[in-house]
Coordinates of C-alpha atoms and ligand atoms in Angstrom, one line a residue:
X1 CA 36.3 38.6 1.2
X2 CA 39.1 40.7 -0.5
X3 CA 41.3 38.4 -2.8
X4 CA 44.4 39.4 -1.1
X5 CA 46.8 37.9 -3.9
X6 CA 45.1 40.2 -6.3
X7 CA 45.5 43.2 -3.9
X8 CA 49.1 42.5 -3.6
X9 CA 49.4 42.4 -7.4
X10 CA 47.6 45.7 -7.5
X11 CA 50.1 47.2 -5.1
X12 CA 53.0 45.9 -7.1
X13 CA 52.0 46.8 -10.3
X14 CA 49.4 49.7 -11.0
X15 CA 46.0 48.4 -12.2
X16 CA 45.8 48.7 -16.0
X17 CA 42.6 51.1 -16.8
X18 CA 40.9 51.9 -20.0
X19 CA 39.3 55.1 -20.3
X20 CA 37.1 54.7 -23.3
X21 CA 36.5 58.5 -24.3
X22 CA 38.6 61.7 -23.4
X23 CA 37.7 63.3 -20.0
X24 CA 38.7 66.7 -18.8
X25 CA 42.6 66.8 -18.5
X26 CA 42.8 67.3 -14.8
X27 CA 40.9 64.2 -14.1
X28 CA 42.7 62.2 -16.7
X29 CA 45.8 63.3 -14.7
X30 CA 44.3 62.5 -11.6
X31 CA 43.6 59.0 -12.8
X32 CA 47.1 58.4 -14.1
X33 CA 48.7 59.1 -10.8
X34 CA 46.8 56.1 -9.4
X35 CA 46.5 53.8 -12.4
X36 CA 48.2 52.5 -15.5
X37 CA 45.8 54.3 -17.7
X38 CA 45.2 54.0 -21.6
X39 CA 43.4 57.0 -23.1
X40 CA 41.5 56.8 -26.4
X41 CA 43.6 59.7 -28.0
X42 CA 41.2 60.0 -31.2
X43 CA 38.0 59.9 -28.8
X44 CA 36.3 58.0 -31.3
X45 CA 33.7 55.3 -30.2
X46 CA 35.1 51.9 -29.6
X47 CA 33.8 48.9 -31.6
X48 CA 32.2 45.9 -29.8
X49 CA 35.4 44.1 -30.9
X50 CA 37.6 46.5 -29.0
X51 CA 35.6 46.4 -25.9
X52 CA 35.6 42.7 -26.1
X53 CA 39.4 42.7 -26.3
X54 CA 39.6 45.2 -23.6
X55 CA 37.8 42.9 -21.3
X56 CA 40.8 40.5 -21.7
X57 CA 43.4 43.1 -21.3
X58 CA 42.6 45.8 -18.6
X59 CA 41.8 45.4 -14.9
X60 CA 39.1 48.1 -15.1
X61 CA 37.3 49.7 -18.0
X62 CA 35.6 53.1 -17.5
X63 CA 32.8 53.3 -20.5
X64 CA 30.4 56.2 -21.1
X65 CA 26.8 56.2 -22.4
X66 CA 28.4 55.7 -26.0
X67 CA 29.9 52.2 -25.2
X68 CA 27.3 49.6 -25.8
X69 CA 28.1 46.6 -23.7
X70 CA 25.3 44.0 -24.2
X71 CA 24.8 40.6 -22.9
X72 CA 26.6 38.9 -25.6
X73 CA 30.0 41.0 -24.8
X74 CA 30.0 38.9 -21.6
X75 CA 30.1 35.4 -23.0
X76 CA 33.8 34.6 -22.5
X77 CA 34.7 32.3 -19.6
X78 CA 37.3 34.4 -17.9
X79 CA 38.2 38.1 -18.0
X80 CA 40.7 40.2 -16.6
X81 CA 38.7 43.1 -16.2
X82 CA 37.2 43.1 -12.5
X83 CA 35.4 46.5 -12.5
X84 CA 33.5 48.6 -14.8
X85 CA 33.6 52.2 -13.6
X86 CA 30.9 53.9 -15.7
X87 CA 31.4 57.5 -16.3
X88 CA 27.8 58.6 -16.0
X89 CA 24.8 57.7 -13.8
X90 CA 22.7 56.0 -16.5
X91 CA 24.0 52.5 -17.0
X92 CA 21.3 51.1 -19.5
X93 CA 24.1 50.6 -22.1
X94 CA 25.6 47.8 -19.9
X95 CA 24.0 44.6 -19.4
X96 CA 24.5 44.7 -15.8
X97 CA 23.1 41.3 -14.8
X98 CA 25.4 39.6 -17.3
X99 CA 28.3 41.5 -16.2
X100 CA 27.6 40.5 -12.4
X101 CA 27.1 37.1 -13.4
X102 CA 30.7 36.9 -14.5
X103 CA 31.7 38.3 -11.2
X104 CA 32.5 42.0 -12.5
X105 CA 31.8 44.9 -10.2
X106 CA 29.9 47.8 -12.0
X107 CA 29.8 51.4 -10.5
X108 CA 28.1 54.6 -11.8
X109 CA 28.3 58.3 -10.8
X110 CA 25.3 59.4 -9.1
X111 CA 24.6 62.8 -7.1
X112 CA 27.2 64.8 -9.1
X113 CA 25.4 65.5 -12.3
X114 CA 21.9 66.0 -10.6
X115 CA 22.0 69.8 -10.6
X116 CA 23.4 69.9 -14.1
X117 CA 20.9 67.9 -15.5
X118 CA 18.0 69.5 -13.8
X119 CA 19.2 72.9 -15.0
X120 CA 19.4 71.6 -18.4
X121 CA 15.7 70.5 -18.1
X122 CA 15.0 74.1 -16.8
X123 CA 16.6 75.4 -19.9
X124 CA 14.6 73.2 -22.3
X125 CA 11.4 74.3 -20.5
X126 CA 12.2 77.9 -20.6
X127 CA 13.4 77.6 -24.3
X128 CA 10.1 76.0 -25.2
X129 CA 7.9 78.3 -23.4
X130 CA 9.6 81.7 -24.5
X131 CA 10.4 80.2 -28.1
X132 CA 14.1 81.0 -27.7
X133 CA 15.0 78.5 -30.5
X134 CA 12.8 80.0 -33.2
X135 CA 13.8 83.4 -32.1
X136 CA 17.6 82.5 -32.3
X137 CA 17.1 81.1 -35.6
X138 CA 15.2 84.1 -36.9
X139 CA 18.0 86.5 -35.7
X140 CA 20.9 84.3 -37.3
X141 CA 19.1 84.0 -40.6
X142 CA 18.8 87.8 -40.6
X143 CA 15.0 87.6 -40.6
X144 CA 14.3 89.7 -37.8
X145 CA 12.7 92.8 -38.9
X146 CA 12.0 94.6 -35.7
X147 CA 9.8 94.6 -32.6
X148 CA 6.1 94.2 -32.8
X149 CA 3.6 93.4 -30.2
X150 CA 2.4 90.0 -31.3
X151 CA 6.2 88.8 -32.3
X152 CA 7.0 85.2 -31.1
X153 CA 4.5 85.5 -28.1
X154 CA 5.2 82.4 -26.0
X155 CA 3.9 81.5 -22.6
X156 CA 4.9 81.9 -18.9
X157 CA 6.2 79.1 -16.9
X158 CA 5.6 80.9 -13.4
X159 CA 2.4 79.5 -11.9
X160 CA 2.0 76.9 -14.3
X161 CA 1.8 73.0 -13.6
X162 CA 5.0 70.9 -14.0
X163 CA 4.5 67.1 -14.1
X164 CA 7.6 65.0 -13.4
X165 CA 8.0 61.6 -14.6
X166 CA 10.4 59.9 -12.1
X167 CA 11.0 61.5 -8.8
X168 CA 14.6 60.4 -8.3
X169 CA 17.5 62.9 -7.6
X170 CA 17.2 64.6 -10.8
X171 CA 13.4 65.1 -10.8
X172 CA 13.6 66.3 -7.3
X173 CA 16.1 68.7 -7.9
X174 CA 14.1 70.0 -11.0
X175 CA 10.9 70.2 -8.9
X176 CA 13.0 72.5 -6.3
X177 CA 14.1 74.8 -9.0
X178 CA 10.7 74.9 -10.6
X179 CA 8.6 75.2 -7.4
X180 CA 10.8 77.7 -5.5
X181 CA 12.4 79.5 -8.5
X182 CA 9.2 79.8 -10.7
X183 CA 6.2 79.1 -8.3
X184 CA 5.1 76.1 -10.3
X185 CA 2.8 73.6 -9.0
X186 CA 4.4 70.1 -8.9
X187 CA 2.8 66.8 -9.9
X188 CA 5.0 63.7 -10.1
X189 CA 4.5 60.1 -11.0
X190 CA 7.1 57.9 -9.4
X191 CA 7.0 54.2 -8.2
X192 CA 6.7 55.5 -4.6
X193 CA 5.7 58.9 -3.0
X194 CA 8.0 61.4 -1.5
X195 CA 8.4 61.5 2.2
X196 CA 5.8 63.5 4.0
X197 CA 8.2 66.3 4.8
X198 CA 9.5 66.5 1.2
X199 CA 6.1 66.6 -0.5
X200 CA 4.8 69.2 2.0
X201 CA 7.9 71.4 1.3
X202 CA 7.4 71.0 -2.4
X203 CA 3.6 71.0 -2.2
X204 CA 4.1 68.3 -4.7
X205 CA 1.1 66.0 -5.5
X206 CA 1.6 62.3 -6.0
X207 CA -0.2 60.7 -9.2
X208 CA -0.3 57.2 -9.2
X209 CA -1.4 57.1 -12.8
X210 CA 0.8 58.6 -15.4
X211 CA -2.0 59.4 -17.5
X212 CA -3.5 61.5 -14.9
X213 CA -0.3 63.6 -14.5
X214 CA -0.3 64.0 -18.3
X215 CA -3.5 65.1 -18.5
X216 CA -3.3 68.0 -15.8
X217 CA 0.1 69.2 -16.6
X218 CA 1.3 72.4 -18.8
X219 CA 5.0 70.9 -18.9
X220 CA 5.9 67.2 -18.6
X221 CA 9.4 66.3 -17.6
X222 CA 10.8 62.9 -18.0
X223 CA 13.4 61.9 -15.5
X224 CA 13.3 58.2 -15.0
X225 CA 16.0 55.9 -16.0
X226 CA 15.9 53.6 -19.1
X227 CA 14.6 50.2 -18.3
X228 CA 12.5 47.5 -19.7
X229 CA 9.8 48.8 -17.6
X230 CA 10.0 52.5 -18.8
X231 CA 10.8 51.8 -22.5
X232 CA 8.2 53.8 -24.5
X233 CA 6.5 54.9 -21.4
X234 CA 5.5 57.7 -23.2
X235 CA 3.7 56.5 -26.1
X236 CA 0.9 56.9 -28.5
X237 CA -1.8 56.0 -25.9
X238 CA -0.1 58.2 -22.9
X239 CA 0.7 61.2 -25.3
X240 CA -3.1 61.1 -25.9
X241 CA -3.7 62.4 -22.4
X242 CA -1.8 65.4 -22.8
X243 CA -3.3 68.8 -23.3
X244 CA -3.1 70.6 -26.8
X245 CA -0.9 73.6 -25.1
X246 CA 1.1 71.3 -23.3
X247 CA 5.0 70.6 -23.8
X248 CA 7.2 67.6 -23.2
X249 CA 10.7 67.6 -22.0
X250 CA 13.1 64.6 -22.0
X251 CA 16.6 64.6 -20.5
X252 CA 16.8 61.0 -19.4
X253 CA 16.9 58.4 -22.1
X254 CA 15.7 58.5 -25.7
X255 CA 14.0 55.2 -25.4
X256 CA 11.7 56.2 -22.7
X257 CA 9.7 58.2 -25.2
X258 CA 8.4 56.3 -28.4
X259 CA 9.9 58.9 -31.0
X260 CA 7.6 58.1 -33.7
X261 CA 4.7 58.7 -31.7
X262 CA 5.9 61.9 -30.5
X263 CA 6.4 63.1 -34.0
X264 CA 3.0 62.1 -35.0
X265 CA 1.6 64.1 -32.0
X266 CA 3.9 67.2 -32.9
X267 CA 3.2 67.1 -36.5
X268 CA -0.7 67.2 -35.9
X269 CA -0.4 70.1 -33.3
X270 CA -1.8 67.7 -30.7
X271 CA 0.7 69.0 -28.2
X272 CA 2.7 72.5 -28.3
X273 CA 6.1 71.3 -28.5
X274 CA 8.8 69.2 -27.0
X275 CA 12.5 69.8 -25.6
X276 CA 14.8 66.9 -26.1
X277 CA 18.4 66.3 -25.0
X278 CA 18.1 62.5 -25.8
X279 CA 17.1 60.4 -28.5
X280 CA 16.1 56.8 -29.3
X281 CA 19.2 56.3 -31.6
X282 CA 21.9 58.8 -30.7
X283 CA 23.4 60.7 -32.4
X284 CA 20.7 60.2 -35.0
X285 CA 18.0 62.7 -34.8
X286 CA 14.9 62.1 -37.1
X287 CA 14.5 64.5 -39.7
X288 CA 11.0 65.1 -38.9
X289 CA 12.0 66.6 -35.5
X290 CA 14.6 68.8 -37.1
X291 CA 11.8 70.3 -39.5
X292 CA 9.6 71.2 -36.6
X293 CA 10.0 74.8 -35.3
X294 CA 8.3 74.2 -31.9
X295 CA 11.0 71.4 -30.9
X296 CA 14.1 72.1 -29.0
X297 CA 16.8 69.8 -29.7
X298 CA 20.1 69.3 -27.9
X299 CA 23.0 66.8 -28.2
X300 CA 22.9 65.0 -25.0
X301 CA 24.1 68.0 -22.8
X302 CA 22.6 67.0 -19.4
X303 CA 25.9 66.9 -17.5
X304 CA 28.0 68.9 -19.9
X305 CA 29.5 71.4 -17.4
X306 CA 33.2 71.6 -16.9
X307 CA 32.4 71.3 -12.9
X308 CA 30.3 68.2 -13.5
X309 CA 32.4 66.4 -15.9
X310 CA 35.3 66.8 -13.7
X311 CA 33.1 65.4 -10.5
X312 CA 31.9 62.6 -12.4
X313 CA 35.6 61.6 -13.1
X314 CA 36.4 62.1 -9.4
X315 CA 33.4 59.8 -8.6
X316 CA 34.9 57.1 -10.9
X317 CA 38.3 57.7 -9.5
X318 CA 37.0 57.0 -5.9
X319 CA 35.2 53.9 -6.9
X320 CA 38.3 52.3 -8.5
X321 CA 40.4 53.4 -5.6
X322 CA 38.2 51.7 -3.2
X323 CA 37.9 48.5 -5.4
X324 CA 41.6 48.2 -5.9
X325 CA 42.0 48.8 -2.1
X326 CA 40.1 45.8 -1.3
X327 CA 36.9 47.7 -0.3
X328 CA 33.3 48.0 -1.6
X329 CA 33.2 50.9 -4.2
X330 CA 30.7 53.4 -2.8
X331 CA 28.6 53.6 -6.0
X332 CA 28.5 49.8 -6.7
X333 CA 25.3 48.9 -8.6
Ligands
8YV1 C1 26.4 61.5 -19.3 C2 23.9 60.9 -18.6 O1 27.1 62.8 -19.8 O2 25.1 60.2 -16.7 C3 24.2 60.1 -17.5 O3 23.4 59.3 -17.3 O4 23.1 60.8 -19.4 C4 25.1 62.0 -19.2 O5 24.6 63.1 -18.5 C5 26.7 60.5 -20.1 O6 25.8 59.2 -19.7 C6 28.1 59.7 -19.8 O7 28.3 58.6 -19.9

């Protein structure tokens, strides 16, 4: 039941909205025409104290993955904030149940970053297979002495097997690109299988056991969200099922992979390499990973295209508009 007194208040006074990090200018402008927005002009990560304060001062807060909003942030009796419009699809940085228990609405931005993230996972897969990181470092260091037949030989991805862990939107988009673009065979592990039509179209094989998928894949791409269930899902035990020549790619969340175990497997040469866009303690990247040649490391760029970052902002704007008009936001969690 909409709160009509509040709605009237929002008509008379534009809702106060905090955007915690800088967004593309065009979308900041679009937000400012509907709301009384506060920008974080320094673009520095806000402290827990600042976020706590913001919950008392703003009608809406629009955080990103860098804003940790754990359970203890929602310990006050009352809040001015009614809605948290997360700028991103992953929301493991927000204690959803605690926020909801205090009557806050939380939204995210699904769909619009699916292709960008799947493209980045493909980038990592190709870079690993073709040793692009090593080659680029060689050229930049002036160490390239000319062509020779055995120079930086990598492997094909065409015709190889890709194991997808988490067949949600992004997993499916990667399966499409890999299968139709590169003729890859698709295996996937997910809570439930794809529809008959989708699995036939992609010729994708459902693996109920993660370890089975890991033992049969040349490339393993992690696309499941972070949750207590998926934390360290890729660990010492499961990594042991990977083939010596196989590669791990992670563009979801760092904590799905137990970094320490991965480092051990890479250092011992038990797997061929890893492509990582996310880490357990971002922005800290363990020196052991940096020291390895057969690892491609990116700074959480999954959705970093101009088109996508604008679309994400539009999605937040849509959610806030609906909410302040007394409707259910389309991406309410
Ligand atoms: C975003 C992401 O850039 O949306 C996500 O879940 O991982 C990234 O692509 C980031 O989360 C923005 O908050």
